[in-house]
């Protein structure tokens, strides 16, 4: 495949979800990413990773010169409405991944029909519209056979069958479908695109796109109306909670780290990873964020996914991540025929981080269980066994080096954040002991917890640097140590902790965005919100508020954050939407609302 085609910036993409799969649509009306079976399945539209990997364009015909475009989500939903103003008139394109008919609230996504809906509504004048449909299943490997009728096309290749149904005549030509049509004020033209496996059941029955979009709006709105949040920045918190719901694989309760694979951390670089899986760290922080946003109805389902995915734990460290269906083996392979976003190679499917040892993970799970203990009610046997296994395992292995929370793929080290995570695991296990049954050993856990605390204070503090550093016996500042006050390891106003916070703000923060380390060129959005929370806990509410608002200004026009932010160009970098970025926004907004809040 080739490169050299103009690419939209990552921030130009809107996010659609049916709580099973995700699509990305550009401001100019091109669906450049859709994995219809589930979040981590192969794409049928993959142009975001290569110009020839499939797309579906729907927009005003002709050049963009003189055209003005505005877009917004419909209420508290992931239904996107884009208004195009042209010299001859204006139209609104509304698009969504369909909810199951009749689904409401937390039923959304349980049996979604895998249908992409798009409508064009004439608002004024008369606008010439154009659509170009070029599916390329299996991440662009396959060009489908087209079975054409005037208003219906079946595109079939390999394991995928796509049925496009349109309110206008369609023309087929060499693996593509075209149409141009006029839309006048008051006229509505609808399209629906239904996925089905080639050798499975038929696609969803034909939907009325207008009615199906209205159903989907109502399903999302009912979900959000049941979660009142009355703190500061309510619009931001609601938007981020909708995005987190959209990153949830509803059948299992898994939350994917992002909707995409291989969008680069640095343009032209090779740190391009697949984030369409459930990390236990992200799972824990997502539960924190949804607790703040009053979205706790699915707590038991989220925990059931984590516990069932893990199975019985042995002496080796707990796996850090799973597939959305609980799969353990997420072995990585390179899609070497794809050019990559902005020529950033390799493009990867799967993620070999599943093999890594990251010892903060048990602490994330035990912290979430402690926070939500009342919501979980009586712990069942599987949950008790898993939490006790995690605590016992932490006692046995905390002294080992690991890969750290940033998943470094080189030599293991004694990372400060990993040791603090081990302390969290044992501290929360001690507090949870009354819920954990006869195998609970709070005395043993407390002794190891206290030893970890002493060790971190002795070996992570660097007198020359005047701060806690990334690892034992290191001189390197790293934003990961900002977690220390957030988990109550040390108060933010402890002299050494406060010195560390100031050093990170001075050396790693630029215009509201914090880099993970001095060697990284881009800011990491999650760390930026960590710094906000640390400033709140230290009592500097004014500076925390200023930083929060500067960081929020880096979101795109739809309120979406990717993983990182280029401090020179202002471009979004990394996979998008990034769950941790939105989690950080919610948690720091909550702390700004109530600085005494602990979670």
Coordinates of C-alpha atoms in Angstrom, one line a residue, residues 22 84-85 120 134 207 405 481:
X22 CA -16.1 1.9 17.6
X84 CA -21.9 21.9 6.3
X85 CA -22.5 25.5 5.1
X120 CA -28.4 13.9 5.4
X134 CA -14.8 1.6 -0.3
X207 CA -33.6 0.1 9.7
X405 CA 3.5 1.4 34.3
X481 CA 5.6 9.6 41.0

